Tab-separated table of C-alpha atoms and ligand atoms in Angstrom:
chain	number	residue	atom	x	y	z
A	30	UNK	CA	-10.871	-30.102	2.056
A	31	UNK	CA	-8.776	-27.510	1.071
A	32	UNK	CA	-5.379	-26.650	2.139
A	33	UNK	CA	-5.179	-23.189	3.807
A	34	UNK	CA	-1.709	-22.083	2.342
A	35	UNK	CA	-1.288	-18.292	3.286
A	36	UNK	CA	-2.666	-15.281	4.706
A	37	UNK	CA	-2.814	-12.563	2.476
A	38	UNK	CA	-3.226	-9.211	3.827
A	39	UNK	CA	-5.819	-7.324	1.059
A	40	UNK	CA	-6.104	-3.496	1.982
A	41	UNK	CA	-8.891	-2.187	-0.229
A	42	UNK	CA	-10.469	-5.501	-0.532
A	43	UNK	CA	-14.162	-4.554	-0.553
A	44	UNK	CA	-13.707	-2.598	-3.514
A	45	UNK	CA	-14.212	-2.873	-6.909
A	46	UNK	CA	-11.345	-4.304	-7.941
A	47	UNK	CA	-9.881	-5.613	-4.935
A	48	UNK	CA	-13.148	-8.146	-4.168
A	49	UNK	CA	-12.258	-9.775	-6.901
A	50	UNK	CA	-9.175	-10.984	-6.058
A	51	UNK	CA	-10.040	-12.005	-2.800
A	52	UNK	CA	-12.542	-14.169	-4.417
A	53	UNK	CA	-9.767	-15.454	-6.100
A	54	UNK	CA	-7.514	-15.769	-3.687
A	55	UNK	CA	-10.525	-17.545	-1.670
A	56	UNK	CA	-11.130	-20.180	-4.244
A	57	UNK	CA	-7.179	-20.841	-4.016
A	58	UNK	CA	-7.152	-21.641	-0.579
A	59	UNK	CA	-5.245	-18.486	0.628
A	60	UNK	CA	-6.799	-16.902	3.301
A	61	UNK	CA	-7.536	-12.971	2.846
A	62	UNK	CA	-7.283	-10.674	5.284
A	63	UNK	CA	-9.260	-7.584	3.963
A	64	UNK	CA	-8.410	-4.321	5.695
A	65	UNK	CA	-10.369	-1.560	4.632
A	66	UNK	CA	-11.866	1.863	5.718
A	67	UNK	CA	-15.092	1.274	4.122
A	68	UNK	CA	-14.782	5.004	2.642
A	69	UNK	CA	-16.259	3.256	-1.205
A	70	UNK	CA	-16.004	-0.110	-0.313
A	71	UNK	CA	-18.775	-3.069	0.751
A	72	UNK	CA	-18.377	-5.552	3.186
A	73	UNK	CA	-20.977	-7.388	1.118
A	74	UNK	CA	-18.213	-7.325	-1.332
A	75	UNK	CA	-15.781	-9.737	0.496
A	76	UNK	CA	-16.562	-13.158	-0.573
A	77	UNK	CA	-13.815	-14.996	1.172
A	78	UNK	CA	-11.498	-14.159	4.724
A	79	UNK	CA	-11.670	-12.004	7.328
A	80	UNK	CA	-12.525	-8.737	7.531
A	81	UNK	CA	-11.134	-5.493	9.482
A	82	UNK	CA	-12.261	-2.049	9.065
A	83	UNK	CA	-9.536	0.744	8.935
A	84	UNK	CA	-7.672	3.111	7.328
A	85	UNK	CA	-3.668	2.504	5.888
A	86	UNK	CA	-2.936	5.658	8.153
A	87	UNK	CA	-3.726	4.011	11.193
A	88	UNK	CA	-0.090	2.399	11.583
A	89	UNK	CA	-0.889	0.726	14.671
A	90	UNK	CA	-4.244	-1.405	13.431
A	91	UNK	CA	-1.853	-2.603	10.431
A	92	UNK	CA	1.085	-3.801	12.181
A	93	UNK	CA	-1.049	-5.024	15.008
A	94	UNK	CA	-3.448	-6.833	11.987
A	95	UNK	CA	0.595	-8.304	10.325
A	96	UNK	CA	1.377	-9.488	13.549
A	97	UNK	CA	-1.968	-11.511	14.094
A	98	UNK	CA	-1.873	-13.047	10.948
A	99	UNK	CA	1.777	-13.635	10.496
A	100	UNK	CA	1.503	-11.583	6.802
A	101	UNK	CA	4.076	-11.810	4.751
A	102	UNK	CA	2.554	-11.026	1.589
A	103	UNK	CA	0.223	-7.822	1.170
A	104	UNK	CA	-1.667	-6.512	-2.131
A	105	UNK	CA	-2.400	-2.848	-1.465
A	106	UNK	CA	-5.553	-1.420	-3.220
A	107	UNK	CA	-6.926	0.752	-1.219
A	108	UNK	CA	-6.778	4.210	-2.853
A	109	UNK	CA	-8.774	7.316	-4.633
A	110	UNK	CA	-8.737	6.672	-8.352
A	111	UNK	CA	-10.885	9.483	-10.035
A	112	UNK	CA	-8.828	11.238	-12.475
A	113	UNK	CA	-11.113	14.395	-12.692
A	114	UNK	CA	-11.144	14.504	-9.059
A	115	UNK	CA	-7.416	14.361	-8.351
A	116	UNK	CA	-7.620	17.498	-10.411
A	117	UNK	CA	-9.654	19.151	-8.357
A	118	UNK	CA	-8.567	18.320	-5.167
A	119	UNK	CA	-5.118	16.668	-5.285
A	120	UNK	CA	-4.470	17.120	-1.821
A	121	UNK	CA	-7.022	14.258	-1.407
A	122	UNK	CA	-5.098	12.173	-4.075
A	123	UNK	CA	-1.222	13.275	-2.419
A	124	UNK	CA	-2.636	12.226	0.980
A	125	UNK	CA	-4.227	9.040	0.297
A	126	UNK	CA	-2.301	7.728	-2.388
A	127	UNK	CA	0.917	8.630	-1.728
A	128	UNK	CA	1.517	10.203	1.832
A	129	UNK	CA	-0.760	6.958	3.325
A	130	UNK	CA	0.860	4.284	1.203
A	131	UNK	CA	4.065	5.954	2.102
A	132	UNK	CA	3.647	4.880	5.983
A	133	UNK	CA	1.805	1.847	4.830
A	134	UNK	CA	5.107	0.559	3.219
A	135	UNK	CA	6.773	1.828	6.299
A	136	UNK	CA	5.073	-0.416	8.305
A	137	UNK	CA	5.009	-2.825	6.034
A	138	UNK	CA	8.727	-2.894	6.099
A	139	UNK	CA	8.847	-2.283	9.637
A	140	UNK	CA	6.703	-5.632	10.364
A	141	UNK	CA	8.688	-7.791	7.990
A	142	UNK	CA	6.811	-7.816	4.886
A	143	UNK	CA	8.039	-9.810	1.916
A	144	UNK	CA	6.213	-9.479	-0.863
A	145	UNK	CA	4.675	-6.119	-1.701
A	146	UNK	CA	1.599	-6.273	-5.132
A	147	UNK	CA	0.829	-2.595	-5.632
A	148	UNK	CA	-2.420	-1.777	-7.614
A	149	UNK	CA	-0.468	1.161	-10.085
A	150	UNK	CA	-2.192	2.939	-13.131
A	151	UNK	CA	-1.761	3.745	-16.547
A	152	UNK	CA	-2.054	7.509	-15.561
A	153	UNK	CA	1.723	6.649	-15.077
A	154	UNK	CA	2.854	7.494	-18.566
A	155	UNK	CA	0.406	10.596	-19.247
A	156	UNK	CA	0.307	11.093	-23.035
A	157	UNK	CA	2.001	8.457	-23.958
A	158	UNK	CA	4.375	9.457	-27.616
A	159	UNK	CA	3.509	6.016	-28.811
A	160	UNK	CA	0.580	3.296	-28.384
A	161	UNK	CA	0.427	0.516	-27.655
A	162	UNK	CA	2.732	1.630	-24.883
A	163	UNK	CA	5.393	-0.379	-23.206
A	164	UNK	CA	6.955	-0.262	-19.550
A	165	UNK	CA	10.038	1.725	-20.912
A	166	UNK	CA	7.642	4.399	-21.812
A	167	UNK	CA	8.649	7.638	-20.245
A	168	UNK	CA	6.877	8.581	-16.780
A	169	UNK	CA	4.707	11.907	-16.899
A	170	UNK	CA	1.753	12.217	-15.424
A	171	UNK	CA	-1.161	14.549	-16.632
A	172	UNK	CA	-2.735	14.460	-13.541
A	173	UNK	CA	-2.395	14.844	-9.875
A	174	UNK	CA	-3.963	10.876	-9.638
A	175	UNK	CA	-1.225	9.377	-12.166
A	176	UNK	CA	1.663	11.220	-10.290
A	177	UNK	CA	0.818	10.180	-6.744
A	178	UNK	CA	0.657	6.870	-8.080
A	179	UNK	CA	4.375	7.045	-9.556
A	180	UNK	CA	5.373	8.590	-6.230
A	181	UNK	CA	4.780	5.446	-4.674
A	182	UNK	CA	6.191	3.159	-7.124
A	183	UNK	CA	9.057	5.401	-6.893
A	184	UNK	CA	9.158	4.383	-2.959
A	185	UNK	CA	8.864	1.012	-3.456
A	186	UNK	CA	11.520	1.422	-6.241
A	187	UNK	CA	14.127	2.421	-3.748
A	188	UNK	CA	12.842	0.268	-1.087
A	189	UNK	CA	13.723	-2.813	-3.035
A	190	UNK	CA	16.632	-1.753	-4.111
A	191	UNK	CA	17.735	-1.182	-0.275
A	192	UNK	CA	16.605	-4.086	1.099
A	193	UNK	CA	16.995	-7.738	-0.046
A	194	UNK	CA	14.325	-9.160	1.611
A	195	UNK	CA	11.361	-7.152	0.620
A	196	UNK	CA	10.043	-7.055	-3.746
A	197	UNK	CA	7.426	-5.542	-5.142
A	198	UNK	CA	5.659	-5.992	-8.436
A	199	UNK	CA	3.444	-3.040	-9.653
A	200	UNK	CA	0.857	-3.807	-11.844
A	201	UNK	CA	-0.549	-0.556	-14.465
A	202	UNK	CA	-4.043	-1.094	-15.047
A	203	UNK	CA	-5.340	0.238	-17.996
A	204	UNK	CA	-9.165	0.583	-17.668
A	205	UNK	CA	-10.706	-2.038	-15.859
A	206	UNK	CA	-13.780	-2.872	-16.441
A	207	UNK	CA	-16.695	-5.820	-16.331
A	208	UNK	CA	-17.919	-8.318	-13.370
A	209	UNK	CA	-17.704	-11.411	-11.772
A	210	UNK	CA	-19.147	-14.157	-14.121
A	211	UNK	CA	-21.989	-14.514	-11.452
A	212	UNK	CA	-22.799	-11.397	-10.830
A	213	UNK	CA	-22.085	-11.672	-7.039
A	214	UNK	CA	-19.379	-8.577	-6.888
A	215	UNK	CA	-18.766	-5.506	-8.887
A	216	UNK	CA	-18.663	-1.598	-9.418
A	217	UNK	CA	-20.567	0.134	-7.147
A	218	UNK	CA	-19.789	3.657	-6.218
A	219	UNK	CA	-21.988	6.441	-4.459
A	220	UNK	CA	-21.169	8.784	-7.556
A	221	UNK	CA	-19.872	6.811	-10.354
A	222	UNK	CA	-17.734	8.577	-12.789
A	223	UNK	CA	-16.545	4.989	-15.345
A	224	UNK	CA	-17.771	5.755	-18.753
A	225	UNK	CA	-19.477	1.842	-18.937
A	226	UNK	CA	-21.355	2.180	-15.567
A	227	UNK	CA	-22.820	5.592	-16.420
A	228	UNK	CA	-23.390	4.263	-19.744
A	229	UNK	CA	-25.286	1.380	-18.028
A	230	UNK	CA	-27.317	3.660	-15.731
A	231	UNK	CA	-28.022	5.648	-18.631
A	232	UNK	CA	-29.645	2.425	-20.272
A	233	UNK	CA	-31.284	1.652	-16.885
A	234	UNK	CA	-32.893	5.221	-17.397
A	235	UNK	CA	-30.370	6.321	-14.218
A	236	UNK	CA	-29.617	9.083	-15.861
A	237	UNK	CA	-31.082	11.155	-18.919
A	238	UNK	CA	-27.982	10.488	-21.098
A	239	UNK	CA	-24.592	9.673	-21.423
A	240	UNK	CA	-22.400	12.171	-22.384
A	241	UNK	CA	-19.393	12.283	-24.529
A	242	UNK	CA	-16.505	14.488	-22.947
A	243	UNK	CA	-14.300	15.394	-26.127
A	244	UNK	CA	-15.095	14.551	-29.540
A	245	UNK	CA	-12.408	16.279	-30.908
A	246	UNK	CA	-9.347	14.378	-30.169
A	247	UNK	CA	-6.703	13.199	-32.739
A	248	UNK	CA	-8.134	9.559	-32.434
A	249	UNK	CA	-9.709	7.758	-35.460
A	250	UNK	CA	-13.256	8.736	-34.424
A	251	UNK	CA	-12.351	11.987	-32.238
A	252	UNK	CA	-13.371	10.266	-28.969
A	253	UNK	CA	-11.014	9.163	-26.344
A	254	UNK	CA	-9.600	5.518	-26.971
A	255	UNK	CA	-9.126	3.066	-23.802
A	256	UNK	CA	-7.777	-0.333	-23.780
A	257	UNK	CA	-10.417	-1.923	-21.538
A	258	UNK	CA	-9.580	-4.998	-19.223
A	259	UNK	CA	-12.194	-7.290	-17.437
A	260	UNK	CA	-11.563	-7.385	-13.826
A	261	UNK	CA	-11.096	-11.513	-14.092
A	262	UNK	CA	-7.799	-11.261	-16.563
A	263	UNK	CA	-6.600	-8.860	-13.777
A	264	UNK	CA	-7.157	-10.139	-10.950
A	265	UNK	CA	-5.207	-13.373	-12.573
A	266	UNK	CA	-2.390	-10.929	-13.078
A	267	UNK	CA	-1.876	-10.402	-9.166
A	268	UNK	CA	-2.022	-14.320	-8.356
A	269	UNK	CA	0.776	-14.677	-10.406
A	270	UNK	CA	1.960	-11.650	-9.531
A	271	UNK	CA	2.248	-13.040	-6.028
A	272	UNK	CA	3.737	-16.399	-7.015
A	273	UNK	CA	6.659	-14.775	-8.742
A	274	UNK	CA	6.926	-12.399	-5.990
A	275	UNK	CA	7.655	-15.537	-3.625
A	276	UNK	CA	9.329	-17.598	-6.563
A	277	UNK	CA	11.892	-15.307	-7.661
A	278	UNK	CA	11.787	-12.914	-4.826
A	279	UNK	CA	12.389	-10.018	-8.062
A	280	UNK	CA	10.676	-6.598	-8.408
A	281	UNK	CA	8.803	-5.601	-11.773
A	282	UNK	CA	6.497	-3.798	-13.113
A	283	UNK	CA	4.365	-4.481	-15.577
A	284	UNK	CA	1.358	-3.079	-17.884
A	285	UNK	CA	-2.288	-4.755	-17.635
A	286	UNK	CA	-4.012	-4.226	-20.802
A	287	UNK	CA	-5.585	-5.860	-23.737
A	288	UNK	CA	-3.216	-4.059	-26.231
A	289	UNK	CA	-7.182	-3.558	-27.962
A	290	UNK	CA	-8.154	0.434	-28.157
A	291	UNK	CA	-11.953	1.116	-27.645
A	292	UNK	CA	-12.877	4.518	-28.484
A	293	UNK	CA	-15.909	5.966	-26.327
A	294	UNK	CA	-18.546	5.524	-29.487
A	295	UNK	CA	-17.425	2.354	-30.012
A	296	UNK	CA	-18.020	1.478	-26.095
A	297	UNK	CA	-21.486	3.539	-26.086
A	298	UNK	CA	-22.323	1.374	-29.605
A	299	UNK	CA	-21.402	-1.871	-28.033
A	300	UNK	CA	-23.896	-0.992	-24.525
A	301	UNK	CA	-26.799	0.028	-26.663
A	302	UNK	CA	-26.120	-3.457	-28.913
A	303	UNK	CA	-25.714	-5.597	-25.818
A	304	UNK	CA	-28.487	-3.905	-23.954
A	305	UNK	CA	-30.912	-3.249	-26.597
A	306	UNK	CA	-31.550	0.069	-25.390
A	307	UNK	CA	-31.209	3.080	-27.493
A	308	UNK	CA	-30.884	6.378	-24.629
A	309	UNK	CA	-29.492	10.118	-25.318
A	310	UNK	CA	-25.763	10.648	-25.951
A	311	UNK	CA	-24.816	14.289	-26.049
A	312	UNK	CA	-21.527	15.721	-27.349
A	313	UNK	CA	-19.471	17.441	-24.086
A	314	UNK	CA	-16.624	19.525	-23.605
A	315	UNK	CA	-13.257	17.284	-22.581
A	316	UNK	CA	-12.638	15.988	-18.646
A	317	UNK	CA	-9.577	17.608	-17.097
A	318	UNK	CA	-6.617	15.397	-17.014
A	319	UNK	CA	-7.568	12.811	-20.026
A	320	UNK	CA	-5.308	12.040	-22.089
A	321	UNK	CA	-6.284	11.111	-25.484
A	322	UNK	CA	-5.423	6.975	-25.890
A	323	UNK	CA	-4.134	4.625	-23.778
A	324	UNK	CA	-3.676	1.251	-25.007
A	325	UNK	CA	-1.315	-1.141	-23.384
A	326	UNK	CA	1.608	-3.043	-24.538
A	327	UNK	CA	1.245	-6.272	-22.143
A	328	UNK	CA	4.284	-8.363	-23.653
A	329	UNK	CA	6.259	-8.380	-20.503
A	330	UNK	CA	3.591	-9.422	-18.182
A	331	UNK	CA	2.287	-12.333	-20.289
A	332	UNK	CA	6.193	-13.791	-21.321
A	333	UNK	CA	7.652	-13.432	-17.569
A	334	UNK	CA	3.955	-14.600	-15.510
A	335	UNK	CA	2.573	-16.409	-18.126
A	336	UNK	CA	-0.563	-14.227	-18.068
A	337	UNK	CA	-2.893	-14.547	-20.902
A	338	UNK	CA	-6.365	-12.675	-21.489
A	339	UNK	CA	-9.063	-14.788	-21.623
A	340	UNK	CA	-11.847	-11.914	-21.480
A	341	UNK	CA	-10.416	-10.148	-24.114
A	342	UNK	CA	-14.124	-8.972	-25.347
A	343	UNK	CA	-15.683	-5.932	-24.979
A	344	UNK	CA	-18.874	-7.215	-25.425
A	345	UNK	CA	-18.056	-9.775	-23.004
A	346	UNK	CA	-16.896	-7.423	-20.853
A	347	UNK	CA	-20.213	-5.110	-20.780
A	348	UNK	CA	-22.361	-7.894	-20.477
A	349	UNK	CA	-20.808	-9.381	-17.378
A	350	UNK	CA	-20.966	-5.211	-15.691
A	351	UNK	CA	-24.980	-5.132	-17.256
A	352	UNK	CA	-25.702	-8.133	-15.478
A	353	UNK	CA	-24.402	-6.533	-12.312
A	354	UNK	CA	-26.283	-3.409	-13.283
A	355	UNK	CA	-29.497	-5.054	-13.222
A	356	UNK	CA	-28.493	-7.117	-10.375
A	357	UNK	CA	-28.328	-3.560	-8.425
A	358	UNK	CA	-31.587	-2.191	-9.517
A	359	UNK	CA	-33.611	-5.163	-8.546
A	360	UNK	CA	-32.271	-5.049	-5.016
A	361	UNK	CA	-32.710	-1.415	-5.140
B	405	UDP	N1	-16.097	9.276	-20.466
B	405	UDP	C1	-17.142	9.867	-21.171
B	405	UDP	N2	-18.345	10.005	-20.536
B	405	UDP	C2	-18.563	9.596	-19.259
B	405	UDP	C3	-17.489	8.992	-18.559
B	405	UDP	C4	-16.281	8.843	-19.183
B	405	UDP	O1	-16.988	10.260	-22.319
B	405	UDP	O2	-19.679	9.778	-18.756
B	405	UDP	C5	-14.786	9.105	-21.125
B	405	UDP	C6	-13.632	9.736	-20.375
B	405	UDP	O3	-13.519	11.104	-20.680
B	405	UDP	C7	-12.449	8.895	-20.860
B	405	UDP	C8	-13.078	7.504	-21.085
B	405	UDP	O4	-14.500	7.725	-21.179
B	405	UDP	O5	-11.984	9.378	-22.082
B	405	UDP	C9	-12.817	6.546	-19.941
B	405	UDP	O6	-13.139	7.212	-18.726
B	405	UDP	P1	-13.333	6.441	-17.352
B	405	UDP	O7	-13.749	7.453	-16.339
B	405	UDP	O8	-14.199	5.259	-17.563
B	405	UDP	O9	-11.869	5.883	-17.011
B	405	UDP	P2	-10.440	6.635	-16.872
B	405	UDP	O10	-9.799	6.498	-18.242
B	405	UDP	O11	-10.667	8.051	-16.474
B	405	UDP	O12	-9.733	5.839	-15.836
């Protein structure tokens, strides 16, 4: 049998991303406590722990939900992550993202939590001056989604600093991507915006085509390049993440990333090669608030956690989010 060794409060945990690491965090004997408002999220999704629907602005569900589960460790998800959207209605983004997690950390605080993992972005640095791009990097956001993500590592900055008893690690995803190995979780949004799930549903015959937005940047191939990270490397990241956190009671940040560049043909190449299905791609005008390459430096994370990539494979990657894919349509 195995030892139940903490409860970990999950907000966001039927999401993409998050259900992932509360499979994890399942299959290490932790017990998750998955708090979310069900706005994208599945309960299907949550493989492992208990589950409670509600919102991070309801202060009084949360600190009655720490109480009952004597949290001391939380990994906070739960958050609007469209970068086009943020651009067109940033009050959305400012409220969620930053006003929401601002009194989540309140009464995080307030209830005598430890050990804060915060789900941060690459949208962090903006344009970067340099790739692969390093944690030192300066901080500008393009877009109204990067900068309400900085806001709150800025509060959780000066939180730390303030009070000895509460760290935080921040972890910058770069572009995350792929599914569990068994196809039992994955990306699954009303209105999906990811360039390798529309590409996907474009195979599936979804959609008519995939389209291209910007083929004129100053990138090798005039595309956009990502640096795209299979949701299994990451979720690693905040299990160790969490040990440190508890180990060395320090706060850090660090980048999640391959330190590999896709470009968008090479990603729509690598679908039709893994699918075997040739559909439309059309040439389109840029998205608002893209920047042109983001590729991450991740030397810090993988010296001071010991994280390595393992999926480090695009093709891996879009064969584990194609099986998913198809899983979808058949139980359409
Ligand atoms: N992209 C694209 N066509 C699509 C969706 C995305 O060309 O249908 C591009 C997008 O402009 C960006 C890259 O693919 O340059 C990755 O976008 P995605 O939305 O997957 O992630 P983001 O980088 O915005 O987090």
């Amino acid at each position: 049998m195995s030892e139940i060794k903490e409860n970990i409060l999950v907000t966001g945990g039927a999401g993409y991303i998050g259900s992932h690491i509360v499979r994890d965090l399942g299959e290490k004997g932790f017990l998750p406590v998955v708090y979310d408002n069900l706005s994208t999220g599945n309960k299907k999704n949550v493989l492992y722990g208990d589950f409670i629907e509600g919102d991070i602005s309801d202060s009084t569900l949360l600190k009655d939900t720490i109480k009952k589960y004597g949290i001391k460790s939380i990994i906070h998800f739960a958050a609007s992550i469209v970068v086009e959207e943020s651009v067109q209605n940033p009050l959305k983004y400012y409220e969620n993202n930053s006003v929401n997690t601002f009194k989540l950390i309140k009464t995080c605080v307030a209830s005598g939590i430890q050990n804060f993992v915060f789900s941060s972005t690459a949208a962090v640095y903006g344009t970067p001056e340099k790739v692969p791009v390093d944690e030192n990097a300066p901080l500008n956001p393009i877009n109204p989604y990067g900068k309400s993500k900085l806001f709150t590592e800025m509060v959780l900055k000066d939180t730390a600093a303030a009070l000895p008893d509460f760290n935080y690690i921040a972890l910058r995803y770069f572009n995350v991507a792929g599914s569990d190995g068994k196809a039992r979780i994955g990306q699954q949004y009303k209105k999906p915006t990811h360039l390798i799930t529309l590409a996907l549903k474009a195979a599936l015959g979804e959609y008519p085509q995939l389209k291209i937005f910007g083929s004129d940047y100053d990138t090798p191939d005039g595309t956009a390049v990502r640096d795209y990270i299979h949701t299994d490397d990451l979720s690693t990241a905040h299990l160790l993440a969490l040990d440190y956190l508890k180990k060395e009671k320090k706060s850090l940040v660090f980048n999640c990333g391959y330190g590999q560049g896709s470009s968008v043909r090479e990603v729509v190449d690598t679908i039709k090669k893994v699918t075997g299905i040739d559909f439309e791609v059309v040439e389109a005008p840029r998205r608002g608030g893209d920047p042109p390459q983001l590729v991450a430096d991740s030397q810090l994370i993988q010296k001071t956690l010991g994280w390595k990539p393992r999926y480090n494979d695009l093709e891996y990657i879009i064969e584990t989010a194609w099986a998913w894919e198809k899983k979808l349509r058949r139980e359409d």
